[in-house]
CSV table of C-alpha atoms and ligand atoms in Angstrom, one decimal:
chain,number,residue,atom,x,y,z
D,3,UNK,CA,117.9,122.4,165.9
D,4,UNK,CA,119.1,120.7,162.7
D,5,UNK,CA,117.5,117.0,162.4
D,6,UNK,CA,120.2,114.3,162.6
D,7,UNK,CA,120.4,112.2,159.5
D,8,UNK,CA,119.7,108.5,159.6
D,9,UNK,CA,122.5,106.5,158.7
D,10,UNK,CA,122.6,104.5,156.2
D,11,UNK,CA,125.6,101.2,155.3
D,12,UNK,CA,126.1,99.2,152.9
D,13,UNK,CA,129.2,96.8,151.0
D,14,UNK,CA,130.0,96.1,147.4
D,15,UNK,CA,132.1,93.2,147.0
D,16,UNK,CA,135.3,94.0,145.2
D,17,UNK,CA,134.2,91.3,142.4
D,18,UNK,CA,135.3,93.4,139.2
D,19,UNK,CA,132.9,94.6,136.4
D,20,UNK,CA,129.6,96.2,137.4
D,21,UNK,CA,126.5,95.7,134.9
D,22,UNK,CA,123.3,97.3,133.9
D,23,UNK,CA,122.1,95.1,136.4
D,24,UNK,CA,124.2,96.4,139.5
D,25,UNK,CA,123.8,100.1,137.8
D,26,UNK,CA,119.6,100.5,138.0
D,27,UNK,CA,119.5,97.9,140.8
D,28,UNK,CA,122.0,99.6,144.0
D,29,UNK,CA,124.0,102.1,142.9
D,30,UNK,CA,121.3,104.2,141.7
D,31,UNK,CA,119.4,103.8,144.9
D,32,UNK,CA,122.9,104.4,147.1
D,33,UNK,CA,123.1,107.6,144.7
D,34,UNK,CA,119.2,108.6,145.8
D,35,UNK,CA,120.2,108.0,149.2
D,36,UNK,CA,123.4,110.3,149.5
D,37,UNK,CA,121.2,113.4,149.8
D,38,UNK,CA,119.1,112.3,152.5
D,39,UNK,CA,121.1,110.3,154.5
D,40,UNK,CA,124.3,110.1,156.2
D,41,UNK,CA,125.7,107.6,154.6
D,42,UNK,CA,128.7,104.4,154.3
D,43,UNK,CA,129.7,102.8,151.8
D,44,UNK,CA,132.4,100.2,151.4
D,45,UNK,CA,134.6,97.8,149.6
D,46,UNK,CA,134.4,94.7,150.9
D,47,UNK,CA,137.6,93.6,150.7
D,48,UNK,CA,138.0,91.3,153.6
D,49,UNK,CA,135.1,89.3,152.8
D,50,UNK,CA,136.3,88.9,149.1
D,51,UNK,CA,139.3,86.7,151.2
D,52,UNK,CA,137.0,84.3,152.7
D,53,UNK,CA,136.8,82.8,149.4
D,54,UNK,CA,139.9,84.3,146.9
D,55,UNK,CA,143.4,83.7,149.1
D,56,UNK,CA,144.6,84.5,145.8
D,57,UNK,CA,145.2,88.5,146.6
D,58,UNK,CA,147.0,89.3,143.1
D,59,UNK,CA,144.2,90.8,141.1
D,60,UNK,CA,142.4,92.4,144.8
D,61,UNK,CA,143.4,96.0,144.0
D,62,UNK,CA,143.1,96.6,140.7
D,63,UNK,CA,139.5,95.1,141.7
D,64,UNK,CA,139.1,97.4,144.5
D,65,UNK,CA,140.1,100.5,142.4
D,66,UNK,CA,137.5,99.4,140.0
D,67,UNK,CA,134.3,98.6,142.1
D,68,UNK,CA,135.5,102.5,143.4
D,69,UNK,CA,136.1,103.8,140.1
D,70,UNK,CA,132.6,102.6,138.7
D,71,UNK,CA,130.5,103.5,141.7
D,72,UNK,CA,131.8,107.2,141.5
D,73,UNK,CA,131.9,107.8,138.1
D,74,UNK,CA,127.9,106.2,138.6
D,75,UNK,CA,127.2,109.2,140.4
D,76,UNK,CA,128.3,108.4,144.2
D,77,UNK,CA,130.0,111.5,145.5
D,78,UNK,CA,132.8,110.7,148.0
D,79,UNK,CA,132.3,114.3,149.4
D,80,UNK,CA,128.7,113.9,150.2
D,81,UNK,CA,129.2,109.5,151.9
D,82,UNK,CA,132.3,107.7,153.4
D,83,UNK,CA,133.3,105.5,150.3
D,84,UNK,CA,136.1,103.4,151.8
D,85,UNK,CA,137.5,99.9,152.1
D,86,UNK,CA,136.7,97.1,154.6
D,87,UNK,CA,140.4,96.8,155.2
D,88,UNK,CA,141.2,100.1,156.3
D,89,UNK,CA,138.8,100.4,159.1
D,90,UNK,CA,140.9,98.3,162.0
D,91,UNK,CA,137.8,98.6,164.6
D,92,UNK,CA,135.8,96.2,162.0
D,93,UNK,CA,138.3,93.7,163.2
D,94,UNK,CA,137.9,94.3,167.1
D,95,UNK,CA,133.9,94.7,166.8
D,96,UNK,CA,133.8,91.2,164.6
D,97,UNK,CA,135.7,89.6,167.7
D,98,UNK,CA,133.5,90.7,170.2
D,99,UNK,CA,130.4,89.7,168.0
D,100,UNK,CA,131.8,86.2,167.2
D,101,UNK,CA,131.6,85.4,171.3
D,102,UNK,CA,127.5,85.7,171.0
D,103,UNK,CA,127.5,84.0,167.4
D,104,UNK,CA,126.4,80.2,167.9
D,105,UNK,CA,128.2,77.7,165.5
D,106,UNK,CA,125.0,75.6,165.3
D,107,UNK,CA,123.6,78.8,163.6
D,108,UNK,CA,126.2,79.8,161.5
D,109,UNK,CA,126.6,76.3,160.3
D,110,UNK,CA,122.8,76.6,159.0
D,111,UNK,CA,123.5,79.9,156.7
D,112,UNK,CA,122.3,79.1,153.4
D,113,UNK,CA,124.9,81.5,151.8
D,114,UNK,CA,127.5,79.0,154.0
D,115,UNK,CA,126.4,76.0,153.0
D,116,UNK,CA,126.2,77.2,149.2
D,117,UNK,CA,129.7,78.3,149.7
D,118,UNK,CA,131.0,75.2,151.5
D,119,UNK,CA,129.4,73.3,148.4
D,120,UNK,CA,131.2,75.3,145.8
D,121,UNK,CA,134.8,75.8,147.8
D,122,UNK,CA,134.7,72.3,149.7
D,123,UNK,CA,138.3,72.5,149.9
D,124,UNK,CA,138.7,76.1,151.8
D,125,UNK,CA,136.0,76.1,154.4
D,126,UNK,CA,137.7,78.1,156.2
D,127,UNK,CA,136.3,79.7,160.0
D,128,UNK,CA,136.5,83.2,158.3
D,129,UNK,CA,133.4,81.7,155.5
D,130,UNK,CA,131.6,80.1,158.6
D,131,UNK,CA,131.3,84.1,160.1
D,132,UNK,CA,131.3,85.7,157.6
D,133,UNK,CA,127.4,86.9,158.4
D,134,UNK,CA,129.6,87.7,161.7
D,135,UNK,CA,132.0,90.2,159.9
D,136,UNK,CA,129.0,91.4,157.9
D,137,UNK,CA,126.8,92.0,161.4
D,138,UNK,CA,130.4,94.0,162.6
D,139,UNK,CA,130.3,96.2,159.1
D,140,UNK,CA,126.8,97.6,160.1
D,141,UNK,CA,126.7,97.5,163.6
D,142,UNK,CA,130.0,99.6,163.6
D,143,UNK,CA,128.3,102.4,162.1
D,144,UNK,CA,125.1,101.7,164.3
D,145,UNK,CA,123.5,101.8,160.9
D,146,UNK,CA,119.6,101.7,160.2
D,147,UNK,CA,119.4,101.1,156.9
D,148,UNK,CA,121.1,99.0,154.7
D,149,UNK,CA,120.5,98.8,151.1
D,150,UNK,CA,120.9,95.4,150.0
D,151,UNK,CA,119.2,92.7,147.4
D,152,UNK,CA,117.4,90.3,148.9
D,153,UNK,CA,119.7,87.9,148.5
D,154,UNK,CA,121.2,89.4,151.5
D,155,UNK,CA,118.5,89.4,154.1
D,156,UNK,CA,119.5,86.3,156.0
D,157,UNK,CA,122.6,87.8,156.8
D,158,UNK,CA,120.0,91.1,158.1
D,159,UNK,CA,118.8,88.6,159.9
D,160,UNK,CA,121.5,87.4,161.3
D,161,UNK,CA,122.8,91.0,162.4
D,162,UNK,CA,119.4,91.9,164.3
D,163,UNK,CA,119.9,88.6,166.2
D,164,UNK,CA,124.1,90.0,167.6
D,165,UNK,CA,122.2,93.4,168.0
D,166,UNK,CA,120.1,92.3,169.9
D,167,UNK,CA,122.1,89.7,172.5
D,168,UNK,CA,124.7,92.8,172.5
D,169,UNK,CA,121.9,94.8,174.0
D,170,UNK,CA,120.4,92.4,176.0
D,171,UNK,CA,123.6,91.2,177.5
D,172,UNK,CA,125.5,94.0,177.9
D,173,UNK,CA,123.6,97.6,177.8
D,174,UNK,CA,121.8,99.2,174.3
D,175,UNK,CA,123.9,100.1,171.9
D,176,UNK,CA,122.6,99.2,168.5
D,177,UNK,CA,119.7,100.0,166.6
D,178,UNK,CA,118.3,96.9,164.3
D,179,UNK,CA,119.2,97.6,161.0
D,180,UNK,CA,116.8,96.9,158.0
D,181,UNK,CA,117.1,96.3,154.2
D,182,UNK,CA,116.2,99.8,152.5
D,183,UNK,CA,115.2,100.3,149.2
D,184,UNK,CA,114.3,103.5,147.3
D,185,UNK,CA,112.0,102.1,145.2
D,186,UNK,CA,110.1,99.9,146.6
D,187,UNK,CA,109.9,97.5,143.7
D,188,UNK,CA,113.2,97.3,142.8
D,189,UNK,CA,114.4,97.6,139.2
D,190,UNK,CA,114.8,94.9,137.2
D,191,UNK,CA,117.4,94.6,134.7
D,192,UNK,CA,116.2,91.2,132.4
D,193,UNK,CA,119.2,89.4,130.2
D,194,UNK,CA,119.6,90.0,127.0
D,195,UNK,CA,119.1,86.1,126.5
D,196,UNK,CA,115.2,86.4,127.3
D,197,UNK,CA,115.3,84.6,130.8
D,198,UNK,CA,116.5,85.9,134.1
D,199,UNK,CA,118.0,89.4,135.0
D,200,UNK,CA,121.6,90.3,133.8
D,201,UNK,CA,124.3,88.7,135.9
D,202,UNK,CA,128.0,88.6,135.8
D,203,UNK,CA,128.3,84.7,136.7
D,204,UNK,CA,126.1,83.9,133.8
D,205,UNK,CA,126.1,84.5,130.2
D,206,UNK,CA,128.5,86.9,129.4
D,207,UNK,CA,127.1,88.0,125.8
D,208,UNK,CA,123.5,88.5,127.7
D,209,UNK,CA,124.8,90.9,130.3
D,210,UNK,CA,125.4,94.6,129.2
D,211,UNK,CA,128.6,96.1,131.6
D,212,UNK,CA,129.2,99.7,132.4
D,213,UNK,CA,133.1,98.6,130.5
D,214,UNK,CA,132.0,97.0,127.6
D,215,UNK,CA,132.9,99.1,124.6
D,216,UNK,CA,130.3,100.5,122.5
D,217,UNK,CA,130.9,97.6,119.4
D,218,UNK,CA,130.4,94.8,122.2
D,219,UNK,CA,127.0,96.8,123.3
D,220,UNK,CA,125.8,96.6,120.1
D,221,UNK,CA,126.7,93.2,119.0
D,222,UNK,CA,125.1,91.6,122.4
D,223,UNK,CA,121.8,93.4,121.9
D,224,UNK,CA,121.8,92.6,118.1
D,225,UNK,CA,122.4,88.9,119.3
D,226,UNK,CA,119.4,88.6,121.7
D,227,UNK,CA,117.1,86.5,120.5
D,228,UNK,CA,113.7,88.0,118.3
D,229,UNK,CA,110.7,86.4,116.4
D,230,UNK,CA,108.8,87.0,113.5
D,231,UNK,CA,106.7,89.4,115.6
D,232,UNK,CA,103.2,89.6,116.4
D,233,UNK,CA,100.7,89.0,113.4
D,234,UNK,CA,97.1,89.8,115.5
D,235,UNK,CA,97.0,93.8,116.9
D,236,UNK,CA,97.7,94.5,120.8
D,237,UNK,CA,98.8,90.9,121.3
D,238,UNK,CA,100.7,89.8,124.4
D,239,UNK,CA,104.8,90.2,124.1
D,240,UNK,CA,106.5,87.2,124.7
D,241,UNK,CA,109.1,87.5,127.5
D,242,UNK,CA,111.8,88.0,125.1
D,243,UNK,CA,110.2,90.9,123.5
D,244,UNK,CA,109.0,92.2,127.1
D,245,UNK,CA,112.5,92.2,127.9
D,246,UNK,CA,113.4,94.3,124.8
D,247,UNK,CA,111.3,97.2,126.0
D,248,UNK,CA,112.1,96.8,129.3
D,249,UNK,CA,115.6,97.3,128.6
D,250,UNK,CA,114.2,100.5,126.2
D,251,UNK,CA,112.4,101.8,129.0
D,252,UNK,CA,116.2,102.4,131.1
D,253,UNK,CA,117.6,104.4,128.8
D,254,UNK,CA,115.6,105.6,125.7
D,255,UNK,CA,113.2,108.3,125.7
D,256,UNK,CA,109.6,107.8,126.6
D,257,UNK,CA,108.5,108.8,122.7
D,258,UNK,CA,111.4,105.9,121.2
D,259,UNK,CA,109.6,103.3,124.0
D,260,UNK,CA,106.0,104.7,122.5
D,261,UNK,CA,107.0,104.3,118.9
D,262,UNK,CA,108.0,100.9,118.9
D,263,UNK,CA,105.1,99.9,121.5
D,264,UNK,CA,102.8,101.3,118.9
D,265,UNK,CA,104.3,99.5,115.9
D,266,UNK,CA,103.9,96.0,118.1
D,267,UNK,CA,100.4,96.8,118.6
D,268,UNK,CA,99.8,97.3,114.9
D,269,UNK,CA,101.8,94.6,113.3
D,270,UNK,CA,104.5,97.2,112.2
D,271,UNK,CA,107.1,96.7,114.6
D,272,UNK,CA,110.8,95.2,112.9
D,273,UNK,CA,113.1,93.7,115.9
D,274,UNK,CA,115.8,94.7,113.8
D,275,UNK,CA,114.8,98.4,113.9
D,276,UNK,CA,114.2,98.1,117.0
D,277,UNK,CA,117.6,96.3,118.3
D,278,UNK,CA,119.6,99.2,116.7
D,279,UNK,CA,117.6,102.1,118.5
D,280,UNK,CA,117.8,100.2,121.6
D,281,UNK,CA,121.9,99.8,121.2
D,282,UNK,CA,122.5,103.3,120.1
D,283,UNK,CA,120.4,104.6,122.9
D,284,UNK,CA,122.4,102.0,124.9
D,285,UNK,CA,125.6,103.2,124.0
D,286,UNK,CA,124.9,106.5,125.0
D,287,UNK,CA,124.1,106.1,128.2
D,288,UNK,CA,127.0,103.6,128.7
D,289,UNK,CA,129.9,105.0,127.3
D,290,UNK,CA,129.9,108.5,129.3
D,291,UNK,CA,129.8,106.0,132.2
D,292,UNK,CA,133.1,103.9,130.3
D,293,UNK,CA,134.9,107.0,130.1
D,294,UNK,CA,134.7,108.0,133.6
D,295,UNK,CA,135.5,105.1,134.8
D,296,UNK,CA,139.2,104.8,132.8
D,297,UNK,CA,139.9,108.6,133.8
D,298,UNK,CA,139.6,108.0,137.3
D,299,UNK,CA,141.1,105.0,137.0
D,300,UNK,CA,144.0,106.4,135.2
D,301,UNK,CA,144.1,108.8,138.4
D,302,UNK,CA,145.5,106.9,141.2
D,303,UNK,CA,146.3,109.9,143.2
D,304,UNK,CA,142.6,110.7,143.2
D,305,UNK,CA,141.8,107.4,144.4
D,306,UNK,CA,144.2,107.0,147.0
D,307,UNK,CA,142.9,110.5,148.1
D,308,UNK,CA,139.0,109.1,148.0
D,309,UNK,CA,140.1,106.0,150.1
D,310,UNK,CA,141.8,107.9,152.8
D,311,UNK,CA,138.8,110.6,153.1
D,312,UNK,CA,136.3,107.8,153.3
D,313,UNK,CA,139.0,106.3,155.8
D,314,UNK,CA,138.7,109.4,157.7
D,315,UNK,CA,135.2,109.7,158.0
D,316,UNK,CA,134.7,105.9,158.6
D,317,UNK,CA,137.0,106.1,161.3
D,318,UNK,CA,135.2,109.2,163.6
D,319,UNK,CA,131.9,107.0,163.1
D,320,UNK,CA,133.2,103.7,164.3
D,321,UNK,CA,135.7,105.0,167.3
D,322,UNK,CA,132.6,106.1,168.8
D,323,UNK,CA,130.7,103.2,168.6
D,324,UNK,CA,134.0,101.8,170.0
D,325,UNK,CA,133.4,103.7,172.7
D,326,UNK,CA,129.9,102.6,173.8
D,327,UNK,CA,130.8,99.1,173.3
D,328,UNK,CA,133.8,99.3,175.0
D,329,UNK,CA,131.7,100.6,178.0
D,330,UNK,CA,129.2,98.7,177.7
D,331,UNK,CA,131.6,95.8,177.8
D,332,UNK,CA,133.3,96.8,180.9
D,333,UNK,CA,136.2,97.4,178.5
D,334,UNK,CA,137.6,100.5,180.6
D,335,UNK,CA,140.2,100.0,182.7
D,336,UNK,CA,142.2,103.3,182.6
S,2,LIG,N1,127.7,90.3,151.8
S,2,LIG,C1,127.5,91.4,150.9
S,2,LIG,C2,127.3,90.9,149.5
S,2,LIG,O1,127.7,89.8,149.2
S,2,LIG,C3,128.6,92.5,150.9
S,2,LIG,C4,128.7,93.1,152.2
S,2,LIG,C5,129.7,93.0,153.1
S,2,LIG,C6,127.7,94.0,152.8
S,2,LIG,N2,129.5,93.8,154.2
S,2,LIG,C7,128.2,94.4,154.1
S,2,LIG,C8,126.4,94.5,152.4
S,2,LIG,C9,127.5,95.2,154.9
S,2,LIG,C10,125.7,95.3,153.3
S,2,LIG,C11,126.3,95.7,154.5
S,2,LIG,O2,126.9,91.6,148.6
């Protein structure tokens, strides 16, 4: 008998450009994961209205996080790649979870109370739940894994906590999903600006994204910021530097990342040598990715097409959940 595959569910915000950042640190993991596991992956478009009413730029935003993620590899044959939006029984699920969601708790969410502190004039009861809505995107699939930064875990939390009143109040339905990573370390993708990791909220110029054209590639990692270099063999690399290779290590070859580690260790090295390997070998990793990304984009038939297969297959998964909660409910009256 064929082994049934573990499911797996996750959500990309519908926030615009991806970066080198987003590319190393999920979407190559969802990509890993696609063989192995039966797997879900959506646009969160909804929550992207807890906090932008404004819905004018939304698909063009949508088309884009889809766009980048296939043309990164995800194959919408192989997972359900849809949006939030067109899978109604989110909506019924998220009511029935919001009865066994406490205000008090919700109220203590650290992502709330960031988000209260940098909308305070739209706190609106859909930002209060939306660890509710998340809980309801998971649970719907009866998911197991769920590939997220940590920056999400609270809101894992959060959905372990309805799993489990569901199934202690009602009958069990829902496995407790847990953050899954490939790699157990995961990647990390420094800034160009020699502190923190790439970020789209934070400086631009020291973030590398899969749309920047190749001259804005190589002017941001031209800009980031060099010494002198070293003047005693095999000393320590300052972060900066550190950062440099790291950056090497994603996408040049294993003999470019040797050649220039060498030359550090024997006073040799020239940043400026280095800089320009790094952006060539940058810009040829990147701009394959670019180029996908406008063709599909400049397909909207395709897309349309992807949304309404990953519809499809979204759909089957959640009815039948539906089904058991439903039941479980004493939602059956016919
Ligand atoms: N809240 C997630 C984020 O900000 C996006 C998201 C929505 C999500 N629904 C999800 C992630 C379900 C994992 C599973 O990135």
């Amino acid at each position: 008998m064929k082994k049934e595959k573990e499911i797996v569910m996750s959500g990309i915000r519908p926030t615009g450009f991806l970066h080198l950042g987003n590319y190393f640190g999920a979407i190559q993991n969802y990509v890993k994961m696609q063989e192995d596991y039966e797997c879900y992956f959506m646009v969160a478009d909804l929550h992207s209205l807890t906090t932008h009413p404004d819905t004018k730029e939304l698909k063009a935003n949508v088309h884009r996080v889809l766009a980048e993620n296939i043309a990164c590899g995800l194959d919408p044959e192989k997972v359900a790649l849809y949006c939030q939006s067109h899978l109604y029984q989110t909506a019924e699920l998220y009511l029935y979870l919001n009865m066994l969601a406490y205000k008090g708790e919700l109220e203590k969410t650290p992502t709330f109370k960031d988000k209260v502190r940098q909308h305070p004039d739209n706190i609106n009861a859909g930002l209060l739940t939306y660890p509710v809505l998340m809980a309801a995107d998971i649970l719907i699939h009866r998911a197991k894994y769920v590939p997220v930064g940590k920056d999400q875990e609270q809101h894992l939390e959060i959905t372990r906590t309805y799993a489990n009143r569901f199934n202690h109040r009602y009958e069990e339905v829902f496995p407790e999903p847990f953050a899954f990573n490939f790699n157990n370390e995961l990647v990390k993708v420094p800034s160009l600006d020699g502190s923190g990791k790439m970020s789209k909220s934070e400086n631009q110029m020291a973030t590398i994204f899969l749309a920047d054209e190749d001259d804005a590639i190589r002017k941001k990692i031209m800009k980031a910021k060099t010494d002198s270099g070293p003047t005693l063999n095999n000393s320590l690399k300052p972060d900066y530097i550190e950062n440099l290779f790291l950056l090497m290590k994603l996408v040049s070859s294993s003999e470019t990342v040797k050649l220039f580690e060498d030359k550090f260790d024997n006073c040799t090295i020239r940043y400026g040598d280095m800089k320009k390997q790094l952006a060539e070998d940058m810009v040829q990793f990147i701009s394959p990715i670019r180029k996908r990304v406008n063709d599909i984009l400049n397909d909207e038939a395709y897309l349309q097409k992807v949304m309404k297969q990953g519809a499809e297959k979204a759909i089957a998964s959640a009815e039948a959940t539906m089904q058991k909660v439903r039941n479980a409910m004493g939602l059956n009256y016919f």
